[in-house]
Amino acid sequence: MQMLPLFPTSLVGSYAQPEWLIDRAKLAGRFPPRVRARELWRPEADHLAEAQDDATLLAIRAQERSGLDILTDGEMRRESYSNHFATALEGVDIDHPGEALDRSGHPNPVPRVVGPIRRPRTVQADDVRFLRANTDRVIKVTVPGPFTMSQQAQDDHYGRPEALAMAYAEAVNAEVHDLFAAGADIVQLDEPYMQARPESAREFGLQALNRALENAPGTTAVHICFGYAAIIHDRPSGYSFLPELAGCSCDQVSIETAQSNLDTSVLKHLPDKTIILGVIDLSDHTVESAETVAARVRRALPFVEPERIVVATDCGMKYLPRRSAEGKLRAMAAAARMLRAEAKG
């Protein structure tokens, strides 16, 4: 992986999907889909892959223009962060879904596990190759984590939550290795349900997560969050599951601080992790000033050395209008330049 500057900048994962690609009103008016939701896409099936490629190129160029150092593909090909991968696995019946409570407590259709979870082939390696072919910057790809997928499924096969989570971990581990082989510099596992369901996460989630990351040949990250700002509006001021990630084998931990005004002192419990620090508020379409963003980063500096901070958005940028999203990225990049200048004295 090429050298990065101090305070490198990055998306968490998603970027604003164009209105011509996906019905944004339908997307925002429902809980994130756990099974397939083809009705969200505007292009006909014959043209969808090409449209998703075109949208991915727009997302890459927007990140480059804004000055980001670490690029993702914007997750343009996904209806949600998790269902793109979860519905590609064997052992799940997506045509006759089950039901599980979302993190907000509402029932949602989910994959129904009817047999052994297996990954018959790589799911996202071609996405990584496309991203690698279209930028020379450091690239990151995201995959749903095994604990979160186990909480977003109806188990009619394993009978024990920890067994289901470990089965997902095996599939994720195989995918992680394939994504690095395809050219990814950083692979991030998204585990929002570790925050939503900390008791179960403590019981078996960390074990599953470490299995999913086992022997990873590159830089790995884990993302936990409070839920999409577009859907979940009330935020606690602290994580219910964060210090526990000191026991995770990942290199980086991705968190949100902007909308929640997080008490950043908790970061002292992760002394060996790079912190992907969410400092862009996605509950408000107004573009923050660079100084506002820089001030949010400074809140973490008493507890995390500058060399261990990646400046990032909070998660869920896919719900923002494109103009707002790009403006916020520009503000974030400008804040990072400001912080680098301060560090030089």
PDB file of C-alpha atoms in Angstrom, residues 1-5 69-70 132 135-139 185-186:
ATOM      1  CA  MET A   1       0.000   0.000   0.000  1.00  0.00           C
ATOM      2  CA  GLN A   2       1.349   3.414  -0.945  1.00  0.00           C
ATOM      3  CA  MET A   3       2.304   5.944   1.706  1.00  0.00           C
ATOM      4  CA  LEU A   4      -0.541   8.081   3.043  1.00  0.00           C
ATOM      5  CA  PRO A   5      -0.278  11.609   4.430  1.00  0.00           C
ATOM      6  CA  ASP A  69      -6.753   9.798  -0.064  1.00  0.00           C
ATOM      7  CA  ILE A  70      -8.501   6.424   0.381  1.00  0.00           C
ATOM      8  CA  ARG A 132      -8.400  -0.713  -8.898  1.00  0.00           C
ATOM      9  CA  THR A 135      -7.867   4.955  -9.697  1.00  0.00           C
ATOM     10  CA  ASP A 136      -4.255   4.958  -8.601  1.00  0.00           C
ATOM     11  CA  ARG A 137      -5.093   5.881  -5.003  1.00  0.00           C
ATOM     12  CA  VAL A 138      -5.343   3.596  -1.984  1.00  0.00           C
ATOM     13  CA  ILE A 139      -8.585   1.618  -2.181  1.00  0.00           C
ATOM     14  CA  ASP A 185      -5.476  -2.238   0.037  1.00  0.00           C
ATOM     15  CA  ILE A 186      -7.926  -2.217   2.962  1.00  0.00           C
TER      16      ILE A 186
END
